[in-house]
mmCIF file of C-alpha atoms in Angstrom:
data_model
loop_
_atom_site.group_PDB
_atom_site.id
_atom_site.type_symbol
_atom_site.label_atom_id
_atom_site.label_comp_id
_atom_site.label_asym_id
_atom_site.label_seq_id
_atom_site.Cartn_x
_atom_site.Cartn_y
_atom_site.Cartn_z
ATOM 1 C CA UNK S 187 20.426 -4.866 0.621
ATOM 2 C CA UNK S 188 17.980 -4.764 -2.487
ATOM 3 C CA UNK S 189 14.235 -3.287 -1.156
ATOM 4 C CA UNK S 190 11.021 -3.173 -3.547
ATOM 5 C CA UNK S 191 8.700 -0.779 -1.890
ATOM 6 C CA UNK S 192 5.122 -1.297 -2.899
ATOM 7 C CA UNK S 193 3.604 1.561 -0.908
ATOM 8 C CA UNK S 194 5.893 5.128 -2.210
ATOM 9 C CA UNK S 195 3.690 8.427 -2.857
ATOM 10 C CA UNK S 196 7.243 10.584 -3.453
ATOM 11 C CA UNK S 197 10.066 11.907 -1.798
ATOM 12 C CA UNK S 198 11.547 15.543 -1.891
ATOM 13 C CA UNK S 199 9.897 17.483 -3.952
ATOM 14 C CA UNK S 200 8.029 15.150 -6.186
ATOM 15 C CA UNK S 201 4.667 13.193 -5.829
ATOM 16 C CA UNK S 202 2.316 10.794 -7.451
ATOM 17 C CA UNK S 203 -0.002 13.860 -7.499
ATOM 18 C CA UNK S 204 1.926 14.817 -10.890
ATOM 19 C CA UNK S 205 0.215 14.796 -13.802
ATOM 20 C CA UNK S 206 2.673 14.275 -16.398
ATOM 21 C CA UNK S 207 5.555 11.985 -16.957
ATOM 22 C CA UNK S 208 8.683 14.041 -16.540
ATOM 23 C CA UNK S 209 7.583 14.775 -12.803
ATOM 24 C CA UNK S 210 7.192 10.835 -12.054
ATOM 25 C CA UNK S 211 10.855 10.492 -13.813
ATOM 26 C CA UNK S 212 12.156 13.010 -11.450
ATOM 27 C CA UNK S 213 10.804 11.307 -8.670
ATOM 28 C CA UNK S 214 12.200 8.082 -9.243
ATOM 29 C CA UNK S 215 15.240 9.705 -9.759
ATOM 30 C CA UNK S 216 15.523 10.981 -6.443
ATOM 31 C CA UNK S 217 14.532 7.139 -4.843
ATOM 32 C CA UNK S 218 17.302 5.803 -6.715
ATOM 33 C CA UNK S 219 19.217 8.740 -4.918
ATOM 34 C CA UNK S 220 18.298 7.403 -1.821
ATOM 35 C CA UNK S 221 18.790 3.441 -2.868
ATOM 36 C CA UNK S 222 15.033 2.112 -3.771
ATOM 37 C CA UNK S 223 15.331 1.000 -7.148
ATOM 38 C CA UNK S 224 12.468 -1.082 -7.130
ATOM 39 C CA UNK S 225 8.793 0.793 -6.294
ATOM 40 C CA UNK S 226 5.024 0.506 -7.173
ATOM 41 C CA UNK S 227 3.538 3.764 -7.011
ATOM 42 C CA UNK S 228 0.505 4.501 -4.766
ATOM 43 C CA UNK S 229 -1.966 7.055 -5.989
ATOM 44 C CA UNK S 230 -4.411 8.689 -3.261
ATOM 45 C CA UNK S 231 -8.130 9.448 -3.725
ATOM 46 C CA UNK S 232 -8.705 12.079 -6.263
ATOM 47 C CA UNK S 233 -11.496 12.834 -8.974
ATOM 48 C CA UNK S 234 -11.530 9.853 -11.001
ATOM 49 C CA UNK S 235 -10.203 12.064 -13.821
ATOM 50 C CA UNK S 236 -7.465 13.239 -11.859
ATOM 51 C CA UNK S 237 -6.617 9.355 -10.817
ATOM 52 C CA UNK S 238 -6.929 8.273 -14.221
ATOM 53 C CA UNK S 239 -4.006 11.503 -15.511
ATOM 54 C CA UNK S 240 -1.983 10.660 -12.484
ATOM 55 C CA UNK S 241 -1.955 6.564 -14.221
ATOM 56 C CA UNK S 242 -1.201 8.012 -17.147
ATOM 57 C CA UNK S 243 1.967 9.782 -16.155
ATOM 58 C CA UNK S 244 2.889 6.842 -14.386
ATOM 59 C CA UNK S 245 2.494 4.910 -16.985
ATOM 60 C CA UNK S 246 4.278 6.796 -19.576
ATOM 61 C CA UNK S 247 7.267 7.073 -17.165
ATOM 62 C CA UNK S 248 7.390 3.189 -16.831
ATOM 63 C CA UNK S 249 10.381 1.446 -18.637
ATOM 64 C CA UNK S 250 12.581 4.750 -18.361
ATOM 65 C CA UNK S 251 16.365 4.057 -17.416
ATOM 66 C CA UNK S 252 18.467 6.025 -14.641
ATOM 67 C CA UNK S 253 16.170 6.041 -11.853
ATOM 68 C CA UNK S 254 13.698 3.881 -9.637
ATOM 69 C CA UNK S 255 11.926 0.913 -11.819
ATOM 70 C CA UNK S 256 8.496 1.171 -11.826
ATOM 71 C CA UNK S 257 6.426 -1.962 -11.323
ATOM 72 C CA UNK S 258 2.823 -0.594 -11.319
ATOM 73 C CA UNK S 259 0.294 1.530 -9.306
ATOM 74 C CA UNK S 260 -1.136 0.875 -6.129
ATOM 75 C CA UNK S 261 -4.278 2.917 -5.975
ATOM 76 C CA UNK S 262 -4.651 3.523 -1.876
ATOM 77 C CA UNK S 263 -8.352 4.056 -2.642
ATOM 78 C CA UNK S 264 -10.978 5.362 -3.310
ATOM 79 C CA UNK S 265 -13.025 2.574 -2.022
ATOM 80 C CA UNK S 266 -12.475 3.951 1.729
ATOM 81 C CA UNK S 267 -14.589 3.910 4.399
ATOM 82 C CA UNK S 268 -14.608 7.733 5.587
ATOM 83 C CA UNK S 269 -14.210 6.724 9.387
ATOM 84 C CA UNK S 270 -10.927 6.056 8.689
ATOM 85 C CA UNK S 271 -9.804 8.603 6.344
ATOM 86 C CA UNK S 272 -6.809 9.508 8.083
ATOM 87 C CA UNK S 273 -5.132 12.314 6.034
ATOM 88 C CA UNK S 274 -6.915 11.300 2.769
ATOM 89 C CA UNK S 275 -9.417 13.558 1.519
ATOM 90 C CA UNK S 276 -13.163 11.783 1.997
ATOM 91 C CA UNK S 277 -15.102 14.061 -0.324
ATOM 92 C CA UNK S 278 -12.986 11.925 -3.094
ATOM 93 C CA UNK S 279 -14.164 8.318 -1.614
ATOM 94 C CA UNK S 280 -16.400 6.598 -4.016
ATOM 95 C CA UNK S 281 -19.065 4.090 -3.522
ATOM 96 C CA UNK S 282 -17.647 0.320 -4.309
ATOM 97 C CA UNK S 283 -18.866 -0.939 -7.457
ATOM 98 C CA UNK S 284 -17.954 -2.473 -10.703
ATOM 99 C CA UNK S 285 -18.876 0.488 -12.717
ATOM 100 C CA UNK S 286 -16.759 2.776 -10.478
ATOM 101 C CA UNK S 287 -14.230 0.839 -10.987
ATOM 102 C CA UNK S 288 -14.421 0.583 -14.549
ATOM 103 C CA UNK S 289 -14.593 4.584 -14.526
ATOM 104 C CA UNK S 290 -11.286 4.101 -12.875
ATOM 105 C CA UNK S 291 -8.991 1.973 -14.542
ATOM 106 C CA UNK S 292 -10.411 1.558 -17.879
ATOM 107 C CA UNK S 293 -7.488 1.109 -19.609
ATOM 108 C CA UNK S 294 -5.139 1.022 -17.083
ATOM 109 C CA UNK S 295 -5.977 -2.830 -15.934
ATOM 110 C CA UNK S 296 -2.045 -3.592 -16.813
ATOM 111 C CA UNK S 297 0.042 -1.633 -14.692
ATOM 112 C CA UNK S 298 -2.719 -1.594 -11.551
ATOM 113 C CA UNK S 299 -1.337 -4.339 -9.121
ATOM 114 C CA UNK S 300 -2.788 -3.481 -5.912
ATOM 115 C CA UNK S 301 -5.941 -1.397 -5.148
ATOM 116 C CA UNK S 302 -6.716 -1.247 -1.482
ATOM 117 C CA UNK S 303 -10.085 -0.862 -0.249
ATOM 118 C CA UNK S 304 -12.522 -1.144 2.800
ATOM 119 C CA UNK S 305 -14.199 -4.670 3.086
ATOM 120 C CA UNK S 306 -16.958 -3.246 5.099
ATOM 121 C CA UNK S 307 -18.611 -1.146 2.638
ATOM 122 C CA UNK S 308 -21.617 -1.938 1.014
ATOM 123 C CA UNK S 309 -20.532 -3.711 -2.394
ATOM 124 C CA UNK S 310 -16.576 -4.172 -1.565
ATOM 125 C CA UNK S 311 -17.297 -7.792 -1.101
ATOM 126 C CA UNK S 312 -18.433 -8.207 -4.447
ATOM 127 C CA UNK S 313 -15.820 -5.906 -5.591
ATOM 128 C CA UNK S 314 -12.874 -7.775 -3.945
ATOM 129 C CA UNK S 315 -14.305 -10.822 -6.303
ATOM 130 C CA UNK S 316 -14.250 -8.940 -9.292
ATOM 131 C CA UNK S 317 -10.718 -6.982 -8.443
ATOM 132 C CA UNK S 318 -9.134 -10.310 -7.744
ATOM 133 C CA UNK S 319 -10.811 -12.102 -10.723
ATOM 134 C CA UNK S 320 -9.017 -9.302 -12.904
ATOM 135 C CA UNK S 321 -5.948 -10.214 -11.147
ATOM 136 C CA UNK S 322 -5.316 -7.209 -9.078
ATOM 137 C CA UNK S 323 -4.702 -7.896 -5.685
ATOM 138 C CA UNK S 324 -6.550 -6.471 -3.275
ATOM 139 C CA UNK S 325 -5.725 -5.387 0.653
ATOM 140 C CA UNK S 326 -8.031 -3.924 2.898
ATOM 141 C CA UNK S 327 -7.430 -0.519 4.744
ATOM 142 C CA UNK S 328 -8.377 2.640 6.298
ATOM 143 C CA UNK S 329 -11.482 0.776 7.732
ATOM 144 C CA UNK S 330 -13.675 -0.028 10.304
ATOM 145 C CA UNK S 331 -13.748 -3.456 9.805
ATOM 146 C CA UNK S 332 -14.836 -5.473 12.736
ATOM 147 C CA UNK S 333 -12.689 -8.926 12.865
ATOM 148 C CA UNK S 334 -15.389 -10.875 11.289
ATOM 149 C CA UNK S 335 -15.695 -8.250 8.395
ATOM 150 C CA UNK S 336 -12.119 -8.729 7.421
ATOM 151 C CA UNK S 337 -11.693 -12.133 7.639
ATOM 152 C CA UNK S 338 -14.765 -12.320 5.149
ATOM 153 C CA UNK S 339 -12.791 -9.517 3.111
ATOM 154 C CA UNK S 340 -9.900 -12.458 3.241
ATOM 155 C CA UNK S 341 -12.352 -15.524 2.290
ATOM 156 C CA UNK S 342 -13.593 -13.184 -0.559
ATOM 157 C CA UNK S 343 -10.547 -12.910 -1.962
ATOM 158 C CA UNK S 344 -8.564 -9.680 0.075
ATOM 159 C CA UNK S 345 -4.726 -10.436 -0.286
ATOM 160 C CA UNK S 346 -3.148 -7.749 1.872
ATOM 161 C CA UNK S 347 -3.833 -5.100 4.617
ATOM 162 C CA UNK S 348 -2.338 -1.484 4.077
ATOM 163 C CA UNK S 349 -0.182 -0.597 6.951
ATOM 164 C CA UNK S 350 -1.223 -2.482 9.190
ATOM 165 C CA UNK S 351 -2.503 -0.761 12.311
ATOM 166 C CA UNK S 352 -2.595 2.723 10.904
ATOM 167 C CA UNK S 353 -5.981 4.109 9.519
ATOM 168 C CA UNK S 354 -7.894 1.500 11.329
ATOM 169 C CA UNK S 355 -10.193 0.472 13.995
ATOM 170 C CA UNK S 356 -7.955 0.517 17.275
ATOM 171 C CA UNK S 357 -6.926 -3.053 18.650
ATOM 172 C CA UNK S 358 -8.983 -3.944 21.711
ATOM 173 C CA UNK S 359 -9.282 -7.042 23.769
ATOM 174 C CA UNK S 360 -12.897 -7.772 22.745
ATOM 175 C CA UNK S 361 -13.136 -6.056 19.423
ATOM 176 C CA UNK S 362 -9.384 -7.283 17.641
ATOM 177 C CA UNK S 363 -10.650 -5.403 14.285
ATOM 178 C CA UNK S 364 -8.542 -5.800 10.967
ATOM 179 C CA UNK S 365 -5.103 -5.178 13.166
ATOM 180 C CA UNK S 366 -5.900 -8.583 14.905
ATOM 181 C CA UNK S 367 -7.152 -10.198 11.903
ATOM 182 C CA UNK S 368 -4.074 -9.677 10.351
ATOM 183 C CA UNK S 369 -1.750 -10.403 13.511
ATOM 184 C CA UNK S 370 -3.704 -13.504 13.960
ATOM 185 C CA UNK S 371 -4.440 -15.321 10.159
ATOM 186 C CA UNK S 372 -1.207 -17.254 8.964
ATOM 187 C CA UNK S 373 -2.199 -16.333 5.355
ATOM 188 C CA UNK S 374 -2.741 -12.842 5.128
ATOM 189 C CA UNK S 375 0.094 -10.433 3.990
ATOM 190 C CA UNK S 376 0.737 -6.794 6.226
ATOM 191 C CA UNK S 377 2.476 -3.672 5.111
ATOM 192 C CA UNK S 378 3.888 -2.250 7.795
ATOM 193 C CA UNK S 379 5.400 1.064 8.284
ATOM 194 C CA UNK S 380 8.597 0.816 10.449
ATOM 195 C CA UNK S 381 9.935 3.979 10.957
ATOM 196 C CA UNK S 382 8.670 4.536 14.386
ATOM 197 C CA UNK S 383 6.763 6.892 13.726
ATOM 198 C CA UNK S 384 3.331 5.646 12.148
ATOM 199 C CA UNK S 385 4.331 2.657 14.680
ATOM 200 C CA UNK S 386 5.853 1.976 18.770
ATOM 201 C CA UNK S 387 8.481 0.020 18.468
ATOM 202 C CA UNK S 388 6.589 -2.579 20.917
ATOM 203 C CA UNK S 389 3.827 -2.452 17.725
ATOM 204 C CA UNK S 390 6.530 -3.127 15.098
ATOM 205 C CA UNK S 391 8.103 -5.938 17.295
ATOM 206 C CA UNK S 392 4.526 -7.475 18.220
ATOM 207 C CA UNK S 393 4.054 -7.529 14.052
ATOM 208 C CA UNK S 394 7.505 -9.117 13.673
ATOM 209 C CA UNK S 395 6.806 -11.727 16.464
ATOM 210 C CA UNK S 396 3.011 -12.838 15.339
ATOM 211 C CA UNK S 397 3.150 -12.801 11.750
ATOM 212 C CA UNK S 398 4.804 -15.602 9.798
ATOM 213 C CA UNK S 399 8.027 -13.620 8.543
ATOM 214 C CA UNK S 400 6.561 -14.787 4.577
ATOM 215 C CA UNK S 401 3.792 -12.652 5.618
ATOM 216 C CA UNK S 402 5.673 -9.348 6.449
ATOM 217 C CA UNK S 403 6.189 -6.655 3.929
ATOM 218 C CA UNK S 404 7.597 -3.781 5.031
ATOM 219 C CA UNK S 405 6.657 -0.297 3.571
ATOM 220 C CA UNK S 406 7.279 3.567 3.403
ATOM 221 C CA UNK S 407 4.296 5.142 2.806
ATOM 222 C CA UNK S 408 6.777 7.947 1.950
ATOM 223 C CA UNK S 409 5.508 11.248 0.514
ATOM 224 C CA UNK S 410 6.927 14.683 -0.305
ATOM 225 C CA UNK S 411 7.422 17.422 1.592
ATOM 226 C CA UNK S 412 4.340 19.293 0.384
ATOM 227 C CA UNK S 413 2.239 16.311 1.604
ATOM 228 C CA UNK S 414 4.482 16.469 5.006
ATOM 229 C CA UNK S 415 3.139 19.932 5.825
ATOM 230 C CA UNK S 416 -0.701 18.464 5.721
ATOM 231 C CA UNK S 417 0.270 16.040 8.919
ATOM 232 C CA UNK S 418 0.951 12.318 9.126
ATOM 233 C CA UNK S 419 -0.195 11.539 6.086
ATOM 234 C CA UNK S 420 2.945 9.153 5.313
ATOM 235 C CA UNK S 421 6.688 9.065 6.089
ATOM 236 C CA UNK S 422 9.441 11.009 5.020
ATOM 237 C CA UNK S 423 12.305 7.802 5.542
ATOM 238 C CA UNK S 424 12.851 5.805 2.276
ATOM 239 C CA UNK S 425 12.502 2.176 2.801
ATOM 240 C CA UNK S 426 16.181 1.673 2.362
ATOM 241 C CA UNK S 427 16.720 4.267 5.316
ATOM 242 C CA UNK S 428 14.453 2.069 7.424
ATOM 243 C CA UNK S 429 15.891 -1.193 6.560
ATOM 244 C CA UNK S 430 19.386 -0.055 7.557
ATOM 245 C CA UNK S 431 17.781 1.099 10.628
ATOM 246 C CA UNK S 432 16.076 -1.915 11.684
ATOM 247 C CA UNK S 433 20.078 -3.866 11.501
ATOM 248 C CA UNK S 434 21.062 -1.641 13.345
ATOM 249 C CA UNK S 435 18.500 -2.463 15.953
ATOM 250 C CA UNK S 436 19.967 -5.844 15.674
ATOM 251 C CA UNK S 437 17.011 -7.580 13.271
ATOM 252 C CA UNK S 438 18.765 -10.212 11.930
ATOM 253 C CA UNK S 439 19.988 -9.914 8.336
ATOM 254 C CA UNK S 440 17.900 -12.195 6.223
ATOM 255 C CA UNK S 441 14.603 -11.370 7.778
ATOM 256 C CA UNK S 442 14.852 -7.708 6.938
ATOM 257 C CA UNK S 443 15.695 -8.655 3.812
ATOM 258 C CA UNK S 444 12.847 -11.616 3.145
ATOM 259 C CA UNK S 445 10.517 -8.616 4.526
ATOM 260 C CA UNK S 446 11.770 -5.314 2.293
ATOM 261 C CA UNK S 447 12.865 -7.645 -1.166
ATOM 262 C CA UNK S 448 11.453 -10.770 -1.172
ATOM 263 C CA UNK S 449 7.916 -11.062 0.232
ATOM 264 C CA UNK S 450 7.175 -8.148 -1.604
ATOM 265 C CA UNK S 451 8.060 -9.532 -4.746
ATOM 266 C CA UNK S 452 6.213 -13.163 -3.781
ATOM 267 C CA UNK S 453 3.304 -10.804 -3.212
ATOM 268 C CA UNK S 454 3.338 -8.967 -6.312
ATOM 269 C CA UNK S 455 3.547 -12.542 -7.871
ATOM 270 C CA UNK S 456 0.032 -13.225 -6.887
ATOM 271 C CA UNK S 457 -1.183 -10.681 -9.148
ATOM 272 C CA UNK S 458 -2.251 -12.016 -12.414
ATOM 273 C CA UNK S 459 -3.069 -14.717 -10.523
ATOM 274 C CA UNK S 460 -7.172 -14.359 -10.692
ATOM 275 C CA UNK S 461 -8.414 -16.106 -7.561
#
């Protein structure tokens, strides 16, 4: 089974954190080890500098043969709300704005495809607009989005939410948050991390059972072992790993596939798409 995993930081010993091309080579080297051929690189929060060298390695590394194809960047910030951080470092958030964003990705408009961001910041509304106007889609994460914040994120344009459930306001009966915005709207895509750890298995099977299976894209978050050491900041299981898990859990076939090959692709799709 074919996976395109839009949500990869690195494996082994290699990282988006490298700052030159070879390293991102290496590193998709060692996915195609592991059978991902098919990835869009997230970069974390960093000085916009360092964001804008880590682009450029990617970049330069796109189009190489022998190892994982690259698709484009997902930049998992820096638009964050710092409530939410998780393991990301919040000294690095920035403010959301169209100038910031400029700063960011002058340059780089062609190979960003995803930038994720938190819709309850002052100015992300307006940002999501202008992201999704370039073309870039846009999901909303690590955030403290009330319900009605992210389903005004969604009517402004938001496309996706970064693993859902993780790095968000906790589900509760009277406050559903962006988890229950994105169990409950039809329309909205969700990463989701299924390697039982980031999720309960109850979670991942409440995700599978709500959400329209179009709507499911499943995810690694996977980092290297360097990141490992700093906590949960991602996985360590390669999308491919968890896919053959999840049949052997007895998910049937085609929906594991529709949720690690082809939704992502029908989602990456939409970009270039201005809204």
């Amino acid at each position: 089974m074919k996976v395109l995993d839009l949500h990869i930081h690195g494996i082994g010993d290699f990282d988006t954190n490298a700052q030159d091309a070879g390293q991102i080579i290496s590193l998709c080297e060692e996915l195609a080890s592991h059978s991902v051929f098919d990835v869009v690189l997230a970069i974390y929060p960093a000085p916009i500098p360092e964001m804008r060298r880590r682009m450029e390695a990617v970049k330069s590394a796109m189009g190489v043969e022998g190892g994982a194809r690259i698709h484009g960047v997902h930049l998992e910030g820096p638009f964050l709300n710092p409530e939410r951080c998780g393991a990301l470092t919040p000294s690095y958030f920035l403010t959301p704005s169209v100038d910031n964003l400029n700063m960011l990705i002058e340059g780089y408009e062609e190979i960003v495809k995803i930038v994720t961001l938190s819709p309850e910041l002052e100015g992300a509304l307006d940002l999501i607009e202008h992201i999704r106007a370039m073309g870039i889609l846009v999901n909303m994460g690590h955030s403290d989005a009330t319900y009605e914040q992210a389903e005004e994120g969604f009517r402004r344009g938001a496309t996706g939410i970064t693993h859902i459930f993780n790095a968000q306001r906790p589900f509760h009966h009277r406050q559903p948050g962006l988890a229950g915005f994105g169990l409950t709207n039809p329309d909205i895509y969700v990463e989701v991390i299924a390697d039982g750890l980031h999720l309960h298995r109850a979670t991942i099977d409440l995700v599978f059972r709500a959400k329209p299976k179009e709507r499911i894209i499943l995810v690694s978050d996977c980092v290297s072992r360097r990141e490992l050491v700093r906590g949960l900041v991602g996985g360590e299981e390669p999308l491919k790993s968890i896919t053959d898990r999840l049949l052997r859990e007895g998910y049937p076939e085609d929906l594991v596939e529709s949720w690690a090959w082809h939704n992502p692709w029908q989602y990456l799709a939409l970009a270039r798409v201005p809204k």
